[in-house]
Coordinates of C-alpha atoms in Angstrom, one line a residue:
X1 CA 140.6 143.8 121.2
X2 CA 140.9 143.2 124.8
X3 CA 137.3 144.6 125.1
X4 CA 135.9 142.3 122.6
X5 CA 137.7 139.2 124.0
X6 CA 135.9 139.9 127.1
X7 CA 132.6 140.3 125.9
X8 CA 132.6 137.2 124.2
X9 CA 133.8 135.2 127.2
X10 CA 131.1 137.1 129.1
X11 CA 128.5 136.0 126.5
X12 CA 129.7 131.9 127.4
X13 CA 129.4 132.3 130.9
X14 CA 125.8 134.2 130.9
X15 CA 124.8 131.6 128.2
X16 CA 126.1 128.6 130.8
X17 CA 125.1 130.3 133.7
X18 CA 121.4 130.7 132.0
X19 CA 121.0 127.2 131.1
X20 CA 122.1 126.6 134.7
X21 CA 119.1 128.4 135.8
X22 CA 116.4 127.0 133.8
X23 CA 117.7 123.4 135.2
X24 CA 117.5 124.1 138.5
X25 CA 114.1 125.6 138.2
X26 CA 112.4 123.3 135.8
X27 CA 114.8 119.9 137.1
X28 CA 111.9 118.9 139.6
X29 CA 109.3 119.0 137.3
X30 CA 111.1 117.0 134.3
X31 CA 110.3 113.2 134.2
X32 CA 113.9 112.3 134.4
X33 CA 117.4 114.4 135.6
X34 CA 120.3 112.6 134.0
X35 CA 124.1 113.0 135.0
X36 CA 127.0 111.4 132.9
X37 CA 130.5 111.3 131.7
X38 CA 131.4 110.7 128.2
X39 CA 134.7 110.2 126.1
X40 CA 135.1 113.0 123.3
X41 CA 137.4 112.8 120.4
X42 CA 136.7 115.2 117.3
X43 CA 139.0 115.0 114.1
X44 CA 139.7 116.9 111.3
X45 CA 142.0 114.4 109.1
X46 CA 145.3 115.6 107.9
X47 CA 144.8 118.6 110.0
X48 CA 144.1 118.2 114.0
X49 CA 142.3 116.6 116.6
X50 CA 140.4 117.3 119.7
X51 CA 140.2 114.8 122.5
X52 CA 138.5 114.8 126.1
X53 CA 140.9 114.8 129.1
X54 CA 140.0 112.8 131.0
X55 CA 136.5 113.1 130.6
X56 CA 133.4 115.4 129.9
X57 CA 131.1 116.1 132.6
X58 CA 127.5 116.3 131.5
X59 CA 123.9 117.5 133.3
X60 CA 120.7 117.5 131.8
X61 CA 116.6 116.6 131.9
X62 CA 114.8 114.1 129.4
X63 CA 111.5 113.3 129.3
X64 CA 111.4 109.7 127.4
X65 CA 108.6 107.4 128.9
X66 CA 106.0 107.5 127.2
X67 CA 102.1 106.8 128.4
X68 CA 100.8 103.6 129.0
X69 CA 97.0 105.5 128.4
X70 CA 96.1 103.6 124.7
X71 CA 93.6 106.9 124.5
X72 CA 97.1 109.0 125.0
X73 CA 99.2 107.1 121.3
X74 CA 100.9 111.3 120.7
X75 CA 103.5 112.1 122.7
X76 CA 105.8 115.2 123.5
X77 CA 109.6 114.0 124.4
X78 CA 112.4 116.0 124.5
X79 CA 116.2 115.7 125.4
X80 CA 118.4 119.2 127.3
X81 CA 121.5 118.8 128.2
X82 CA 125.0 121.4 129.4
X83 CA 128.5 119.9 129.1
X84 CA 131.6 121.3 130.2
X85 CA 135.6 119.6 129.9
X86 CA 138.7 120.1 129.1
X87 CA 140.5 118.5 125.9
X88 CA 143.9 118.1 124.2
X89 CA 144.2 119.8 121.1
X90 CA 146.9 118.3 118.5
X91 CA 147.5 119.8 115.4
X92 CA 150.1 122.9 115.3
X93 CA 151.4 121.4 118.0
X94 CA 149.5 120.7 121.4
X95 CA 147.3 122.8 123.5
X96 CA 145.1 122.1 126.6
X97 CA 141.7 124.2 126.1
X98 CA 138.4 124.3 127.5
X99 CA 134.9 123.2 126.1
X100 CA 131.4 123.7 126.5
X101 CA 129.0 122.2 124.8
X102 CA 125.0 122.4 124.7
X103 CA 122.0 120.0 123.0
X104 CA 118.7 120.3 123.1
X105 CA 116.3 117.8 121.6
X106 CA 112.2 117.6 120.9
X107 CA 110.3 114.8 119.0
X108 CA 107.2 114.0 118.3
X109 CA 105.7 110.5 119.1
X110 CA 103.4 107.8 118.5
X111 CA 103.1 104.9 120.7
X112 CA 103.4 101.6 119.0
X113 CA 102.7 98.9 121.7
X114 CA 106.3 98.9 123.0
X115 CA 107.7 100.8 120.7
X116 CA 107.4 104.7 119.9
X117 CA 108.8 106.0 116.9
X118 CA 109.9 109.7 116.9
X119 CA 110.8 113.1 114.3
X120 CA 111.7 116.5 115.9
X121 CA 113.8 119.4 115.8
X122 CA 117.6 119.1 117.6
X123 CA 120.3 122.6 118.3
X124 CA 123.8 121.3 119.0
X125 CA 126.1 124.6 120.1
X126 CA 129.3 123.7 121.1
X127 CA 132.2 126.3 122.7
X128 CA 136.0 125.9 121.7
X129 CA 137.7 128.4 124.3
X130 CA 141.0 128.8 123.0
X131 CA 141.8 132.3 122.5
X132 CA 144.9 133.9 124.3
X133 CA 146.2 130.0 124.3
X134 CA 149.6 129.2 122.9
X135 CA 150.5 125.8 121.4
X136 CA 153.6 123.8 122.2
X137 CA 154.6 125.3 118.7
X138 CA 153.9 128.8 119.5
X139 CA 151.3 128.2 117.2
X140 CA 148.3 131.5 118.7
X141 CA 144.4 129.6 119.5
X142 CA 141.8 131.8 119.3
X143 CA 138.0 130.8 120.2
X144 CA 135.5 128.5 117.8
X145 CA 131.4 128.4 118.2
X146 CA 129.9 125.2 116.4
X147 CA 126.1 125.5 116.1
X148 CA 124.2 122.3 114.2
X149 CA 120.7 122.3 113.0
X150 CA 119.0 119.2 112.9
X151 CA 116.0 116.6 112.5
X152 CA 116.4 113.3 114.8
X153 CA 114.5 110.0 113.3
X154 CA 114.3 107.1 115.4
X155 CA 112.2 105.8 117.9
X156 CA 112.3 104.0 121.9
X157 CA 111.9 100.7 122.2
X158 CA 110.4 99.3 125.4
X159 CA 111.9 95.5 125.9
X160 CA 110.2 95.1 129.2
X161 CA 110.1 97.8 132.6
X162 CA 113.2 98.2 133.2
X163 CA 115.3 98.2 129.8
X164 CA 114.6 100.5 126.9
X165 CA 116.5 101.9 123.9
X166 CA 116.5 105.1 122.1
X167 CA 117.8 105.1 118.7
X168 CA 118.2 108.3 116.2
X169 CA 119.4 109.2 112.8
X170 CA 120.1 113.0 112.8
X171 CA 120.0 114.5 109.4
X172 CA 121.6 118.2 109.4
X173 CA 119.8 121.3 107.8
X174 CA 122.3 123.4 108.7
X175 CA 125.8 124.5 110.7
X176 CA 127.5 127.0 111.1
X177 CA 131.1 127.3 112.5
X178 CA 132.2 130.9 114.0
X179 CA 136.1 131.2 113.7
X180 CA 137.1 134.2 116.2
X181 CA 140.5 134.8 114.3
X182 CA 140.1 138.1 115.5
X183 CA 141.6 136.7 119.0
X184 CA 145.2 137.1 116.9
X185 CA 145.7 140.8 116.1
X186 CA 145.0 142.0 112.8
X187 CA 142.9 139.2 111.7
X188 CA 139.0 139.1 111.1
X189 CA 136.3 136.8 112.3
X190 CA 135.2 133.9 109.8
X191 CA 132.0 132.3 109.9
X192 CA 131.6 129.2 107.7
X193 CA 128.2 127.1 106.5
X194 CA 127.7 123.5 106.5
X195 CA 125.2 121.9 104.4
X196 CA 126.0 118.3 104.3
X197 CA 126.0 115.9 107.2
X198 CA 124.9 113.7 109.6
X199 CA 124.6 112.2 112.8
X200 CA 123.6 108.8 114.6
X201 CA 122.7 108.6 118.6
X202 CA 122.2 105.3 120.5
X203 CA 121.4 104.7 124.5
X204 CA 120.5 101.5 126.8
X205 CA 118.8 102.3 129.6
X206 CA 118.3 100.1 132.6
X207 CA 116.0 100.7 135.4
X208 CA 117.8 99.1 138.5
X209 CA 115.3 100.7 140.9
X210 CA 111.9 102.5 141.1
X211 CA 113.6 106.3 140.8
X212 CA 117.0 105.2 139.1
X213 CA 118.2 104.0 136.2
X214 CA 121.8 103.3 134.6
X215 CA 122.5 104.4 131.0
X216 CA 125.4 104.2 128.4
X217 CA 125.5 106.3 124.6
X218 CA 127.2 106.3 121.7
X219 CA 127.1 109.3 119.7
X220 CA 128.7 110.0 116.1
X221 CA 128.6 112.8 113.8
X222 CA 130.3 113.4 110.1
X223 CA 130.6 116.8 108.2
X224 CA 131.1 117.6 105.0
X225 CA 133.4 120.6 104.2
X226 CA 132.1 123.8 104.9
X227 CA 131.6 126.5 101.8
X228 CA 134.6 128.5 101.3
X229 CA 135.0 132.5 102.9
X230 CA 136.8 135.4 102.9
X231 CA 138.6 137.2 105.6
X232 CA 140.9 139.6 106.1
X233 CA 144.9 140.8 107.7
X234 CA 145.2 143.9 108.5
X235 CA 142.0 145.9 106.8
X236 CA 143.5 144.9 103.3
X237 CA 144.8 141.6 103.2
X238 CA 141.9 138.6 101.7
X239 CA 142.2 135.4 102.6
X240 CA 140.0 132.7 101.7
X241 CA 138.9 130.2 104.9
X242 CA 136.7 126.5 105.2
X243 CA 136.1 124.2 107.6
X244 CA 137.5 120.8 107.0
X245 CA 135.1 117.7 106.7
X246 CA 135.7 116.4 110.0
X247 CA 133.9 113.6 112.5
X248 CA 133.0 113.8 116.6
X249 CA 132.4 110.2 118.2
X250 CA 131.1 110.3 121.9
X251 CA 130.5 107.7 124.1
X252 CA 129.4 107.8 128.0
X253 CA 127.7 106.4 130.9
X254 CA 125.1 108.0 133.6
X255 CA 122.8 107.5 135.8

């Protein structure tokens, strides 16, 4: 057990530490390097609630602007970003935990005059670190992996050089939460799919100077319940396991 534990909080760090990597290799060639902090609250109703304390700290590269070549209408975009905070958990009681989350983000677009509607392909993986933890209630944590699958709509609206916005409906094709019950002896991993959800994203950006610009975002997602899956106590034991329907709202400023 103690093996296992390790190996998956080996597998977070490499994973961060990688993404780490390609940023500070690829940072000076990205069109834009963005740096924020956001509030986080996620809720399961009638069952618990996450939220950010105080804050989650986020880095990341965007490319957004698009050409001002008319000959040059198609254009390749794309969003990456690492996250990492700290949260209260409240539920069974209350817990302090750490989270790491990652999104990543490429459309498709085609300039409009000043504005530039956009479709792509967006991975949201997110990192609950609570196993080993111990709730106020003596209630035992144990790690979670969220992972969302998903098609942004939208487009960027140019209002003039230094103010745009970048609007987005994300429909979900799939998720897939990981429960590492397996972090409290004798019981199993679950993993649970989600089929039915989705997602809205909205930034302002303003240009105050040639290199630098000031943003704020508001993010929201809603999930349906997961499908229903067995686990096990013990080798013998069956138990039947689902995600609740549940909701994540983020909101932030960078620069």
């Amino acid at each position: 057990k103690l093996a296992g534990v390790f190996m998956k909080r080996l597998q977070v760090t490499l994973l961060v530490f990688w993404i780490g990597c390609f940023f500070s290799t690829n940072f000076a060639r990205s069109a834009d390097v963005t740096l924020d902090i956001s509030y986080y609250y996620y809720e399961e109703p009638n069952f618990m609630d996450d939220t950010s304390n105080p804050v989650l700290y986020s880095a990341g590269s965007r490319k957004w602007d698009v050409s001002d070549d008319p000959d040059d209408a198609w254009q390749f975009l794309y969003t990456t970003e690492v996250t990492r905070g700290w949260v209260n958990y409240s539920g069974s009681g209350t817990l302090d935990k750490d989270y790491y989350k990652f999104r990543g983000e490429t459309y498709a677009g085609y300039q409009l005059d000043n504005f530039t509607p956009i479709i792509g392909l967006g991975y949201r993986w997110l990192y609950d670190d609570s196993g080993g933890e111990t709730s106020s209630t003596g209630a035992l944590g144990y790690d979670r992996q969220s992972q969302y699958l998903y098609i942004p709509v939208g487009g960027i609206f140019k209002i003039d050089q230094d103010i745009k916005i970048k609007s987005q409906f994300n429909y979900l094709i799939a998720g897939r939460q990981t429960s590492y019950l397996s972090d409290i002896a004798g019981f199993s991993d679950v993993e649970n799919d989600q089929s039915y959800g989705w997602g809205v994203d909205f930034t302002i950006d303003y240009k105050f100077s040639g290199a630098t610009s000031l943003y704020s975002f508001y993010r929201h997602w809603d999930i349906d319940k997961s499908d229903t899956a067995n686990g096990t106590f013990a080798g013998a034991l069956v138990f039947e396991a689902f995600e609740p329907a549940n909701t994540t709202t983020e909101a932030g400023i960078g620069i």
